[in-house]
Amino acid sequence: MQSTAIQPPPKNGIRARLKALYRLMGECRLCPRECGTRRALGVQGVCRAGIRPRVASITRHFGEEPPISGTRGSGTVFFSNCNMRCVFCQNFPISQMQVGKDMTAAQLAGGMLRLQKEGAHNVNFVTPTHYAAQAAHAVHLARRKGFSLPVVWNTSGYERVDTLRLLEGFVDVYLCDYRYASPALAKRYSRTEGYPALIEPVIEEMLRQVGHFDGGRGVIVRHLVMPGHLEETRIILNRLRHRFGPQTTLSFMTQYFPAHKASAFPPIGRRLSAGEAQAALGMLAASGLENGWTQEDDLASPGDME
Ligand code: SF4
């Protein structure tokens, strides 16, 4: 990945955005749940986040998409807690059981500078939505001390467009899931029936800020194929192609495995069958989407999916 962070907005723009983000967190409306929790007083929201960012790990990671991990790794900051709380979450101890430790924005900035020193290609905020204010604040503090890596916003996509607007200038790459097309499934597995209605405006806002992924900057959409729900995949591929164009960069994932409470939610209590995986890849080939990666590529070569 090219180490070219975008030009940040003017200084007063940064301060105004940070203030607005912290204000949104006060009686929290950072994410679409808009639960109104008084996080500024330390109360925990539906996502279980309080006033301080809780972080499970800050380390280089080599399992992301090729241009994100590169050869020296992506500098991942794994935030604890989550505003989606999916029943099949593979990281549920971190996302739903509060594993991690509280940090200040300054400590977070220190971690980012350490990753830069270690040679990471970027800093990759994983599940950052509920800590948008503190993460942006940390970017600001780190930049003042010489931080110059691209910033990746690695998100479920359950975001508010108003919050994302305030992140403009802090983020270089949006790595955004497109999980559900159907409100019923979004409700059943994540209690987020509004997800399908908001995910496309969210991606649109991300594209407005950074454009389609060009190898160093832009939007990458991720889709995880789920067992028994291939129709969702078909709809999502279609929508991506028609709303955002064939040049949309897609990371197409067929490695689903049943974690956390998934066994209690058939049909997602199993892996994809070989037939399902093959059918999903067939849908992808027929979709007209041109850029990205599948697991069959072993995530080896950025570019064509053909
Ligand atoms: S980020 Fe957390 S506290 Fe804020 S609105 Fe969403 S669920 Fe509520």
PDB file of C-alpha atoms and ligand atoms in Angstrom:
ATOM      1  CA  MET A   1       0.000   0.000   0.000  1.00  0.00           C
ATOM      2  CA  GLN A   2       1.325   3.414  -0.874  1.00  0.00           C
ATOM      3  CA  SER A   3       2.211   5.359   2.262  1.00  0.00           C
ATOM      4  CA  THR A   4       0.518   8.533   1.139  1.00  0.00           C
ATOM      5  CA  ALA A   5      -1.918   9.949   3.649  1.00  0.00           C
ATOM      6  CA  ILE A   6      -4.309  12.512   2.216  1.00  0.00           C
ATOM      7  CA  GLN A   7      -3.968  16.180   3.035  1.00  0.00           C
ATOM      8  CA  PRO A   8      -5.816  16.837   6.289  1.00  0.00           C
ATOM      9  CA  PRO A   9      -8.398  19.653   6.337  1.00  0.00           C
ATOM     10  CA  PRO A  10      -7.362  23.091   7.689  1.00  0.00           C
ATOM     11  CA  LYS A  11      -6.576  23.220  11.399  1.00  0.00           C
ATOM     12  CA  ASN A  12      -9.793  24.929  12.458  1.00  0.00           C
ATOM     13  CA  GLY A  13     -11.711  22.352  10.389  1.00  0.00           C
ATOM     14  CA  ILE A  14     -10.080  19.593  12.381  1.00  0.00           C
ATOM     15  CA  ARG A  15     -10.874  21.134  15.748  1.00  0.00           C
ATOM     16  CA  ALA A  16     -14.482  21.794  14.772  1.00  0.00           C
ATOM     17  CA  ARG A  17     -14.904  18.199  13.599  1.00  0.00           C
ATOM     18  CA  LEU A  18     -13.376  16.781  16.761  1.00  0.00           C
ATOM     19  CA  LYS A  19     -15.627  18.929  18.917  1.00  0.00           C
ATOM     20  CA  ALA A  20     -18.668  17.862  16.917  1.00  0.00           C
ATOM     21  CA  LEU A  21     -17.700  14.182  17.257  1.00  0.00           C
ATOM     22  CA  TYR A  22     -17.288  14.486  21.039  1.00  0.00           C
ATOM     23  CA  ARG A  23     -20.598  16.360  21.208  1.00  0.00           C
ATOM     24  CA  LEU A  24     -22.301  13.516  19.313  1.00  0.00           C
ATOM     25  CA  MET A  25     -20.886  11.099  21.877  1.00  0.00           C
ATOM     26  CA  GLY A  26     -22.143  13.150  24.841  1.00  0.00           C
ATOM     27  CA  GLU A  27     -25.678  11.772  24.648  1.00  0.00           C
ATOM     28  CA  CYS A  28     -24.585   9.314  22.091  1.00  0.00           C
ATOM     29  CA  ARG A  29     -25.808   9.481  18.525  1.00  0.00           C
ATOM     30  CA  LEU A  30     -22.588   8.368  16.888  1.00  0.00           C
ATOM     31  CA  CYS A  31     -24.173   5.296  15.301  1.00  0.00           C
ATOM     32  CA  PRO A  32     -27.622   4.489  13.871  1.00  0.00           C
ATOM     33  CA  ARG A  33     -28.827   3.111  17.204  1.00  0.00           C
ATOM     34  CA  GLU A  34     -28.789   6.717  18.497  1.00  0.00           C
ATOM     35  CA  CYS A  35     -29.346   5.303  21.973  1.00  0.00           C
ATOM     36  CA  GLY A  36     -28.722   8.672  23.649  1.00  0.00           C
ATOM     37  CA  THR A  37     -26.510   7.207  26.376  1.00  0.00           C
ATOM     38  CA  ARG A  38     -24.665   9.827  28.410  1.00  0.00           C
ATOM     39  CA  ARG A  39     -21.234   8.496  27.565  1.00  0.00           C
ATOM     40  CA  ALA A  40     -19.579  11.764  28.522  1.00  0.00           C
ATOM     41  CA  LEU A  41     -20.539  10.818  32.103  1.00  0.00           C
ATOM     42  CA  GLY A  42     -19.031   7.361  31.672  1.00  0.00           C
ATOM     43  CA  VAL A  43     -22.311   5.507  31.136  1.00  0.00           C
ATOM     44  CA  GLN A  44     -22.075   2.600  28.683  1.00  0.00           C
ATOM     45  CA  GLY A  45     -24.234   2.529  25.559  1.00  0.00           C
ATOM     46  CA  VAL A  46     -25.948  -0.378  23.824  1.00  0.00           C
ATOM     47  CA  CYS A  47     -22.523  -1.094  22.296  1.00  0.00           C
ATOM     48  CA  ARG A  48     -21.117  -1.146  25.881  1.00  0.00           C
ATOM     49  CA  ALA A  49     -18.643   1.612  25.067  1.00  0.00           C
ATOM     50  CA  GLY A  50     -18.075   4.262  27.702  1.00  0.00           C
ATOM     51  CA  ILE A  51     -16.068   7.464  27.656  1.00  0.00           C
ATOM     52  CA  ARG A  52     -12.602   5.949  27.118  1.00  0.00           C
ATOM     53  CA  PRO A  53     -11.695   3.885  24.063  1.00  0.00           C
ATOM     54  CA  ARG A  54     -11.227   0.256  25.065  1.00  0.00           C
ATOM     55  CA  VAL A  55      -8.605  -1.541  22.986  1.00  0.00           C
ATOM     56  CA  ALA A  56      -7.960  -5.284  22.776  1.00  0.00           C
ATOM     57  CA  SER A  57      -4.675  -5.092  20.862  1.00  0.00           C
ATOM     58  CA  ILE A  58      -2.413  -2.832  18.822  1.00  0.00           C
ATOM     59  CA  THR A  59      -0.283  -4.945  16.553  1.00  0.00           C
ATOM     60  CA  ARG A  60       0.736  -5.619  12.975  1.00  0.00           C
ATOM     61  CA  HIS A  61      -1.587  -8.020  11.167  1.00  0.00           C
ATOM     62  CA  PHE A  62      -0.937  -9.892   7.940  1.00  0.00           C
ATOM     63  CA  GLY A  63      -4.363 -11.329   7.144  1.00  0.00           C
ATOM     64  CA  GLU A  64      -6.077  -8.336   5.574  1.00  0.00           C
ATOM     65  CA  GLU A  65      -6.504  -7.718   1.829  1.00  0.00           C
ATOM     66  CA  PRO A  66      -3.137  -7.654  -0.032  1.00  0.00           C
ATOM     67  CA  PRO A  67      -2.751  -3.891  -0.433  1.00  0.00           C
ATOM     68  CA  ILE A  68      -3.728  -3.379   3.215  1.00  0.00           C
ATOM     69  CA  SER A  69      -1.383  -5.963   4.763  1.00  0.00           C
ATOM     70  CA  GLY A  70       1.383  -5.513   2.198  1.00  0.00           C
ATOM     71  CA  THR A  71       4.669  -7.141   3.179  1.00  0.00           C
ATOM     72  CA  ARG A  72       5.165  -5.492   6.565  1.00  0.00           C
ATOM     73  CA  GLY A  73       1.636  -5.830   7.909  1.00  0.00           C
ATOM     74  CA  SER A  74      -1.305  -3.589   8.626  1.00  0.00           C
ATOM     75  CA  GLY A  75      -1.098  -1.767  11.954  1.00  0.00           C
ATOM     76  CA  THR A  76      -4.348  -2.939  13.488  1.00  0.00           C
ATOM     77  CA  VAL A  77      -5.988  -1.285  16.454  1.00  0.00           C
ATOM     78  CA  PHE A  78      -8.649  -3.759  17.592  1.00  0.00           C
ATOM     79  CA  PHE A  79     -11.301  -1.834  19.479  1.00  0.00           C
ATOM     80  CA  SER A  80     -13.364  -3.671  22.082  1.00  0.00           C
ATOM     81  CA  ASN A  81     -17.190  -3.581  22.075  1.00  0.00           C
ATOM     82  CA  CYS A  82     -19.407  -3.193  19.015  1.00  0.00           C
ATOM     83  CA  ASN A  83     -22.625  -1.523  17.955  1.00  0.00           C
ATOM     84  CA  MET A  84     -23.834  -4.564  15.940  1.00  0.00           C
ATOM     85  CA  ARG A  85     -23.318  -7.542  18.273  1.00  0.00           C
ATOM     86  CA  CYS A  86     -23.906 -10.233  15.617  1.00  0.00           C
ATOM     87  CA  VAL A  87     -24.840 -13.717  16.853  1.00  0.00           C
ATOM     88  CA  PHE A  88     -22.139 -15.245  14.619  1.00  0.00           C
ATOM     89  CA  CYS A  89     -19.288 -12.888  15.579  1.00  0.00           C
ATOM     90  CA  GLN A  90     -15.876 -14.559  15.397  1.00  0.00           C
ATOM     91  CA  ASN A  91     -14.385 -11.963  17.719  1.00  0.00           C
ATOM     92  CA  PHE A  92     -17.140 -12.026  20.337  1.00  0.00           C
ATOM     93  CA  PRO A  93     -14.835 -11.968  23.402  1.00  0.00           C
ATOM     94  CA  ILE A  94     -13.549  -8.624  22.131  1.00  0.00           C
ATOM     95  CA  SER A  95     -16.747  -7.296  20.561  1.00  0.00           C
ATOM     96  CA  GLN A  96     -19.241  -8.435  23.194  1.00  0.00           C
ATOM     97  CA  MET A  97     -17.410  -9.418  26.392  1.00  0.00           C
ATOM     98  CA  GLN A  98     -15.356  -6.283  26.890  1.00  0.00           C
ATOM     99  CA  VAL A  99     -11.939  -7.934  26.618  1.00  0.00           C
ATOM    100  CA  GLY A 100      -9.425  -5.114  26.348  1.00  0.00           C
ATOM    101  CA  LYS A 101      -8.199  -2.176  28.356  1.00  0.00           C
ATOM    102  CA  ASP A 102      -9.222   1.453  28.502  1.00  0.00           C
ATOM    103  CA  MET A 103      -6.857   4.005  27.002  1.00  0.00           C
ATOM    104  CA  THR A 104      -6.741   7.734  26.499  1.00  0.00           C
ATOM    105  CA  ALA A 105      -6.657   9.257  23.011  1.00  0.00           C
ATOM    106  CA  ALA A 106      -3.027  10.225  23.719  1.00  0.00           C
ATOM    107  CA  GLN A 107      -2.117   6.617  24.548  1.00  0.00           C
ATOM    108  CA  LEU A 108      -3.829   5.525  21.370  1.00  0.00           C
ATOM    109  CA  ALA A 109      -1.793   8.071  19.406  1.00  0.00           C
ATOM    110  CA  GLY A 110       1.334   6.633  21.043  1.00  0.00           C
ATOM    111  CA  GLY A 111       0.344   3.169  19.815  1.00  0.00           C
ATOM    112  CA  MET A 112      -0.098   4.513  16.290  1.00  0.00           C
ATOM    113  CA  LEU A 113       3.350   6.078  16.339  1.00  0.00           C
ATOM    114  CA  ARG A 114       4.803   2.780  17.552  1.00  0.00           C
ATOM    115  CA  LEU A 115       3.177   0.945  14.617  1.00  0.00           C
ATOM    116  CA  GLN A 116       4.667   3.493  12.238  1.00  0.00           C
ATOM    117  CA  LYS A 117       8.096   2.946  13.769  1.00  0.00           C
ATOM    118  CA  GLU A 118       7.697  -0.823  13.393  1.00  0.00           C
ATOM    119  CA  GLY A 119       7.121  -0.396   9.661  1.00  0.00           C
ATOM    120  CA  ALA A 120       3.361  -0.969   9.378  1.00  0.00           C
ATOM    121  CA  HIS A 121       1.920   0.160   6.041  1.00  0.00           C
ATOM    122  CA  ASN A 122      -1.044   1.863   7.678  1.00  0.00           C
ATOM    123  CA  VAL A 123      -3.035   2.145  10.878  1.00  0.00           C
ATOM    124  CA  ASN A 124      -6.175   0.050  10.643  1.00  0.00           C
ATOM    125  CA  PHE A 125      -8.961   0.881  13.124  1.00  0.00           C
ATOM    126  CA  VAL A 126     -11.004  -2.317  13.478  1.00  0.00           C
ATOM    127  CA  THR A 127     -14.639  -1.813  14.600  1.00  0.00           C
ATOM    128  CA  PRO A 128     -14.108   1.881  15.373  1.00  0.00           C
ATOM    129  CA  THR A 129     -17.643   3.293  14.950  1.00  0.00           C
ATOM    130  CA  HIS A 130     -18.469   3.693  18.654  1.00  0.00           C
ATOM    131  CA  TYR A 131     -15.061   5.297  19.269  1.00  0.00           C
ATOM    132  CA  ALA A 132     -15.166   7.664  16.276  1.00  0.00           C
ATOM    133  CA  ALA A 133     -14.424  10.717  18.422  1.00  0.00           C
ATOM    134  CA  GLN A 134     -11.443   9.239  20.241  1.00  0.00           C
ATOM    135  CA  ALA A 135     -10.028   7.576  17.101  1.00  0.00           C
ATOM    136  CA  ALA A 136     -10.134  10.839  15.122  1.00  0.00           C
ATOM    137  CA  HIS A 137      -8.655  12.645  18.134  1.00  0.00           C
ATOM    138  CA  ALA A 138      -5.808  10.107  18.246  1.00  0.00           C
ATOM    139  CA  VAL A 139      -5.108  10.627  14.523  1.00  0.00           C
ATOM    140  CA  HIS A 140      -4.913  14.372  15.147  1.00  0.00           C
ATOM    141  CA  LEU A 141      -2.546  13.966  18.127  1.00  0.00           C
ATOM    142  CA  ALA A 142      -0.367  11.428  16.299  1.00  0.00           C
ATOM    143  CA  ARG A 143      -0.083  13.622  13.188  1.00  0.00           C
ATOM    144  CA  ARG A 144       1.163  16.456  15.347  1.00  0.00           C
ATOM    145  CA  LYS A 145       4.004  14.145  16.389  1.00  0.00           C
ATOM    146  CA  GLY A 146       4.954  13.039  12.882  1.00  0.00           C
ATOM    147  CA  PHE A 147       2.456  10.300  12.113  1.00  0.00           C
ATOM    148  CA  SER A 148       2.042  10.079   8.327  1.00  0.00           C
ATOM    149  CA  LEU A 149       0.583   6.645   7.558  1.00  0.00           C
ATOM    150  CA  PRO A 150      -2.748   6.147   5.801  1.00  0.00           C
ATOM    151  CA  VAL A 151      -5.656   5.481   8.155  1.00  0.00           C
ATOM    152  CA  VAL A 152      -8.010   2.564   7.436  1.00  0.00           C
ATOM    153  CA  TRP A 153     -11.582   2.615   8.836  1.00  0.00           C
ATOM    154  CA  ASN A 154     -12.475  -1.088   9.061  1.00  0.00           C
ATOM    155  CA  THR A 155     -16.196  -1.137   9.753  1.00  0.00           C
ATOM    156  CA  SER A 156     -19.338  -3.270   9.750  1.00  0.00           C
ATOM    157  CA  GLY A 157     -21.004  -0.461   7.809  1.00  0.00           C
ATOM    158  CA  TYR A 158     -23.529   0.191  10.586  1.00  0.00           C
ATOM    159  CA  GLU A 159     -22.661   3.871  10.515  1.00  0.00           C
ATOM    160  CA  ARG A 160     -24.420   7.243  10.427  1.00  0.00           C
ATOM    161  CA  VAL A 161     -23.664   9.398   7.413  1.00  0.00           C
ATOM    162  CA  ASP A 162     -23.562  12.472   9.689  1.00  0.00           C
ATOM    163  CA  THR A 163     -20.778  10.897  11.737  1.00  0.00           C
ATOM    164  CA  LEU A 164     -18.861   9.839   8.650  1.00  0.00           C
ATOM    165  CA  ARG A 165     -18.965  13.408   7.300  1.00  0.00           C
ATOM    166  CA  LEU A 166     -17.082  14.512  10.393  1.00  0.00           C
ATOM    167  CA  LEU A 167     -14.389  11.922   9.694  1.00  0.00           C
ATOM    168  CA  GLU A 168     -13.487  13.446   6.335  1.00  0.00           C
ATOM    169  CA  GLY A 169      -9.770  14.141   6.304  1.00  0.00           C
ATOM    170  CA  PHE A 170      -9.042  11.623   9.062  1.00  0.00           C
ATOM    171  CA  VAL A 171      -9.554   8.486   6.940  1.00  0.00           C
ATOM    172  CA  ASP A 172      -7.817   7.355   3.746  1.00  0.00           C
ATOM    173  CA  VAL A 173      -9.298   3.885   3.211  1.00  0.00           C
ATOM    174  CA  TYR A 174     -12.797   2.755   4.113  1.00  0.00           C
ATOM    175  CA  LEU A 175     -12.937  -1.042   4.423  1.00  0.00           C
ATOM    176  CA  CYS A 176     -16.672  -1.481   4.752  1.00  0.00           C
ATOM    177  CA  ASP A 177     -18.842  -4.590   5.111  1.00  0.00           C
ATOM    178  CA  TYR A 178     -22.071  -5.005   3.175  1.00  0.00           C
ATOM    179  CA  ARG A 179     -23.684  -7.665   5.395  1.00  0.00           C
ATOM    180  CA  TYR A 180     -27.409  -7.749   4.744  1.00  0.00           C
ATOM    181  CA  ALA A 181     -29.896  -6.914   2.024  1.00  0.00           C
ATOM    182  CA  SER A 182     -32.915  -8.088   3.969  1.00  0.00           C
ATOM    183  CA  PRO A 183     -34.222  -6.312   7.093  1.00  0.00           C
ATOM    184  CA  ALA A 184     -35.508  -9.620   8.508  1.00  0.00           C
ATOM    185  CA  LEU A 185     -32.039 -11.187   8.470  1.00  0.00           C
ATOM    186  CA  ALA A 186     -30.405  -8.025   9.771  1.00  0.00           C
ATOM    187  CA  LYS A 187     -32.863  -8.123  12.662  1.00  0.00           C
ATOM    188  CA  ARG A 188     -32.508 -11.849  13.338  1.00  0.00           C
ATOM    189  CA  TYR A 189     -28.726 -11.962  13.417  1.00  0.00           C
ATOM    190  CA  SER A 190     -27.734  -8.446  14.529  1.00  0.00           C
ATOM    191  CA  ARG A 191     -30.861  -6.639  15.755  1.00  0.00           C
ATOM    192  CA  THR A 192     -30.208  -4.009  13.099  1.00  0.00           C
ATOM    193  CA  GLU A 193     -33.237  -4.168  10.809  1.00  0.00           C
ATOM    194  CA  GLY A 194     -32.382  -0.698   9.493  1.00  0.00           C
ATOM    195  CA  TYR A 195     -29.019  -1.884   8.134  1.00  0.00           C
ATOM    196  CA  PRO A 196     -30.115  -2.637   4.542  1.00  0.00           C
ATOM    197  CA  ALA A 197     -31.676   0.815   4.164  1.00  0.00           C
ATOM    198  CA  LEU A 198     -28.606   2.680   5.370  1.00  0.00           C
ATOM    199  CA  ILE A 199     -25.650   0.711   3.994  1.00  0.00           C
ATOM    200  CA  GLU A 200     -25.744   2.161   0.482  1.00  0.00           C
ATOM    201  CA  PRO A 201     -25.921   5.835   1.557  1.00  0.00           C
ATOM    202  CA  VAL A 202     -23.024   4.988   3.903  1.00  0.00           C
ATOM    203  CA  ILE A 203     -20.916   3.587   1.052  1.00  0.00           C
ATOM    204  CA  GLU A 204     -21.916   6.566  -1.085  1.00  0.00           C
ATOM    205  CA  GLU A 205     -20.594   8.987   1.534  1.00  0.00           C
ATOM    206  CA  MET A 206     -17.358   7.011   1.800  1.00  0.00           C
ATOM    207  CA  LEU A 207     -16.958   7.154  -1.987  1.00  0.00           C
ATOM    208  CA  ARG A 208     -17.618  10.881  -1.951  1.00  0.00           C
ATOM    209  CA  GLN A 209     -14.735  11.338   0.476  1.00  0.00           C
ATOM    210  CA  VAL A 210     -12.084   9.004  -0.916  1.00  0.00           C
ATOM    211  CA  GLY A 211     -13.380   7.511  -4.193  1.00  0.00           C
ATOM    212  CA  HIS A 212     -12.970   3.986  -5.487  1.00  0.00           C
ATOM    213  CA  PHE A 213      -9.900   2.161  -4.209  1.00  0.00           C
ATOM    214  CA  ASP A 214      -6.828   2.933  -6.320  1.00  0.00           C
ATOM    215  CA  GLY A 215      -4.290   0.726  -4.552  1.00  0.00           C
ATOM    216  CA  GLY A 216      -3.473   3.264  -1.854  1.00  0.00           C
ATOM    217  CA  ARG A 217      -6.681   5.116  -1.025  1.00  0.00           C
ATOM    218  CA  GLY A 218     -10.409   4.652  -1.469  1.00  0.00           C
ATOM    219  CA  VAL A 219     -13.281   2.340  -0.596  1.00  0.00           C
ATOM    220  CA  ILE A 220     -13.117  -1.462  -0.403  1.00  0.00           C
ATOM    221  CA  VAL A 221     -16.421  -3.249   0.207  1.00  0.00           C
ATOM    222  CA  ARG A 222     -16.373  -6.607   1.976  1.00  0.00           C
ATOM    223  CA  HIS A 223     -19.083  -9.225   1.671  1.00  0.00           C
ATOM    224  CA  LEU A 224     -19.202 -12.429   3.690  1.00  0.00           C
ATOM    225  CA  VAL A 225     -21.328 -15.134   2.050  1.00  0.00           C
ATOM    226  CA  MET A 226     -23.582 -16.813   4.619  1.00  0.00           C
ATOM    227  CA  PRO A 227     -24.802 -20.427   4.511  1.00  0.00           C
ATOM    228  CA  GLY A 228     -28.406 -20.782   3.411  1.00  0.00           C
ATOM    229  CA  HIS A 229     -28.578 -17.137   2.346  1.00  0.00           C
ATOM    230  CA  LEU A 230     -27.143 -17.028  -1.152  1.00  0.00           C
ATOM    231  CA  GLU A 231     -30.037 -14.903  -2.340  1.00  0.00           C
ATOM    232  CA  GLU A 232     -28.685 -12.132  -0.102  1.00  0.00           C
ATOM    233  CA  THR A 233     -25.354 -12.396  -1.897  1.00  0.00           C
ATOM    234  CA  ARG A 234     -27.020 -12.207  -5.307  1.00  0.00           C
ATOM    235  CA  ILE A 235     -28.943  -9.065  -4.333  1.00  0.00           C
ATOM    236  CA  ILE A 236     -25.900  -7.389  -2.775  1.00  0.00           C
ATOM    237  CA  LEU A 237     -23.687  -8.050  -5.812  1.00  0.00           C
ATOM    238  CA  ASN A 238     -26.389  -6.656  -8.063  1.00  0.00           C
ATOM    239  CA  ARG A 239     -26.846  -3.534  -5.977  1.00  0.00           C
ATOM    240  CA  LEU A 240     -23.112  -2.878  -5.809  1.00  0.00           C
ATOM    241  CA  ARG A 241     -22.769  -3.240  -9.552  1.00  0.00           C
ATOM    242  CA  HIS A 242     -25.709  -1.017 -10.388  1.00  0.00           C
ATOM    243  CA  ARG A 243     -25.401   1.676  -7.738  1.00  0.00           C
ATOM    244  CA  PHE A 244     -21.634   2.071  -7.559  1.00  0.00           C
ATOM    245  CA  GLY A 245     -20.444   0.665 -10.881  1.00  0.00           C
ATOM    246  CA  PRO A 246     -18.302  -2.250 -12.097  1.00  0.00           C
ATOM    247  CA  GLN A 247     -15.153  -0.561 -10.800  1.00  0.00           C
ATOM    248  CA  THR A 248     -16.281  -1.053  -7.160  1.00  0.00           C
ATOM    249  CA  THR A 249     -13.554  -2.901  -5.281  1.00  0.00           C
ATOM    250  CA  LEU A 250     -14.942  -5.961  -3.527  1.00  0.00           C
ATOM    251  CA  SER A 251     -13.397  -8.391  -1.080  1.00  0.00           C
ATOM    252  CA  PHE A 252     -15.560 -11.494  -1.491  1.00  0.00           C
ATOM    253  CA  MET A 253     -15.338 -13.846   1.467  1.00  0.00           C
ATOM    254  CA  THR A 254     -16.472 -17.478   1.563  1.00  0.00           C
ATOM    255  CA  GLN A 255     -14.721 -18.483   4.775  1.00  0.00           C
ATOM    256  CA  TYR A 256     -17.740 -18.143   7.100  1.00  0.00           C
ATOM    257  CA  PHE A 257     -17.612 -20.437  10.113  1.00  0.00           C
ATOM    258  CA  PRO A 258     -20.206 -20.661  12.877  1.00  0.00           C
ATOM    259  CA  ALA A 259     -18.948 -18.862  15.978  1.00  0.00           C
ATOM    260  CA  HIS A 260     -20.475 -17.462  19.170  1.00  0.00           C
ATOM    261  CA  LYS A 261     -24.250 -18.263  19.203  1.00  0.00           C
ATOM    262  CA  ALA A 262     -24.537 -19.233  15.525  1.00  0.00           C
ATOM    263  CA  SER A 263     -25.419 -22.874  16.257  1.00  0.00           C
ATOM    264  CA  ALA A 264     -28.726 -21.681  17.744  1.00  0.00           C
ATOM    265  CA  PHE A 265     -29.599 -19.810  14.525  1.00  0.00           C
ATOM    266  CA  PRO A 266     -30.053 -22.249  11.643  1.00  0.00           C
ATOM    267  CA  PRO A 267     -29.111 -22.178   8.786  1.00  0.00           C
ATOM    268  CA  ILE A 268     -26.000 -20.257   9.875  1.00  0.00           C
ATOM    269  CA  GLY A 269     -24.884 -22.912  12.379  1.00  0.00           C
ATOM    270  CA  ARG A 270     -22.636 -24.528   9.772  1.00  0.00           C
ATOM    271  CA  ARG A 271     -20.021 -23.639   7.178  1.00  0.00           C
ATOM    272  CA  LEU A 272     -20.855 -23.065   3.504  1.00  0.00           C
ATOM    273  CA  SER A 273     -21.197 -26.312   1.577  1.00  0.00           C
ATOM    274  CA  ALA A 274     -18.850 -26.774  -1.394  1.00  0.00           C
ATOM    275  CA  GLY A 275     -21.865 -26.302  -3.681  1.00  0.00           C
ATOM    276  CA  GLU A 276     -22.799 -23.028  -1.994  1.00  0.00           C
ATOM    277  CA  ALA A 277     -19.262 -21.705  -2.254  1.00  0.00           C
ATOM    278  CA  GLN A 278     -19.162 -22.584  -5.929  1.00  0.00           C
ATOM    279  CA  ALA A 279     -22.576 -21.046  -6.575  1.00  0.00           C
ATOM    280  CA  ALA A 280     -21.508 -17.841  -4.797  1.00  0.00           C
ATOM    281  CA  LEU A 281     -18.395 -17.595  -6.952  1.00  0.00           C
ATOM    282  CA  GLY A 282     -20.583 -18.109 -10.006  1.00  0.00           C
ATOM    283  CA  MET A 283     -22.759 -15.180  -8.913  1.00  0.00           C
ATOM    284  CA  LEU A 284     -19.662 -13.065  -8.506  1.00  0.00           C
ATOM    285  CA  ALA A 285     -18.408 -13.979 -11.977  1.00  0.00           C
ATOM    286  CA  ALA A 286     -21.801 -13.049 -13.440  1.00  0.00           C
ATOM    287  CA  SER A 287     -22.098  -9.812 -11.471  1.00  0.00           C
ATOM    288  CA  GLY A 288     -19.967  -7.631 -13.730  1.00  0.00           C
ATOM    289  CA  LEU A 289     -17.860  -6.431 -10.780  1.00  0.00           C
ATOM    290  CA  GLU A 290     -14.281  -6.154 -11.946  1.00  0.00           C
ATOM    291  CA  ASN A 291     -11.994  -5.331  -9.022  1.00  0.00           C
ATOM    292  CA  GLY A 292     -11.102  -7.063  -5.802  1.00  0.00           C
ATOM    293  CA  TRP A 293     -10.248 -10.397  -4.319  1.00  0.00           C
ATOM    294  CA  THR A 294     -11.716 -13.759  -3.440  1.00  0.00           C
ATOM    295  CA  GLN A 295     -10.231 -16.366  -1.174  1.00  0.00           C
ATOM    296  CA  GLU A 296      -9.571 -18.502  -4.214  1.00  0.00           C
ATOM    297  CA  ASP A 297      -7.033 -15.862  -5.210  1.00  0.00           C
ATOM    298  CA  ASP A 298      -5.522 -16.615  -1.791  1.00  0.00           C
ATOM    299  CA  LEU A 299      -5.710 -12.847  -1.516  1.00  0.00           C
ATOM    300  CA  ALA A 300      -2.519 -12.858  -3.515  1.00  0.00           C
ATOM    301  CA  SER A 301      -2.958 -10.346  -6.268  1.00  0.00           C
ATOM    302  CA  PRO A 302      -4.784  -7.057  -6.064  1.00  0.00           C
ATOM    303  CA  GLY A 303      -6.752  -6.202  -9.158  1.00  0.00           C
ATOM    304  CA  ASP A 304      -8.899  -8.376 -11.379  1.00  0.00           C
ATOM    305  CA  MET A 305     -11.287 -10.923  -9.939  1.00  0.00           C
ATOM    306  CA  GLU A 306     -11.270 -12.855 -13.197  1.00  0.00           C
TER     307      GLU A 306
HETATM  308  S1  SF4 B   1     -22.157   4.172  19.418  1.00  0.00           S
HETATM  309 FE1  SF4 B   1     -22.923   2.958  21.175  1.00  0.00          FE
HETATM  310  S2  SF4 B   1     -23.592   4.472  22.669  1.00  0.00           S
HETATM  311 FE2  SF4 B   1     -23.414   5.506  20.692  1.00  0.00          FE
HETATM  312  S3  SF4 B   1     -25.446   5.434  19.745  1.00  0.00           S
HETATM  313 FE3  SF4 B   1     -24.311   3.661  19.011  1.00  0.00          FE
HETATM  314  S4  SF4 B   1     -24.835   2.004  20.448  1.00  0.00           S
HETATM  315 FE4  SF4 B   1     -25.403   3.940  21.440  1.00  0.00          FE
END
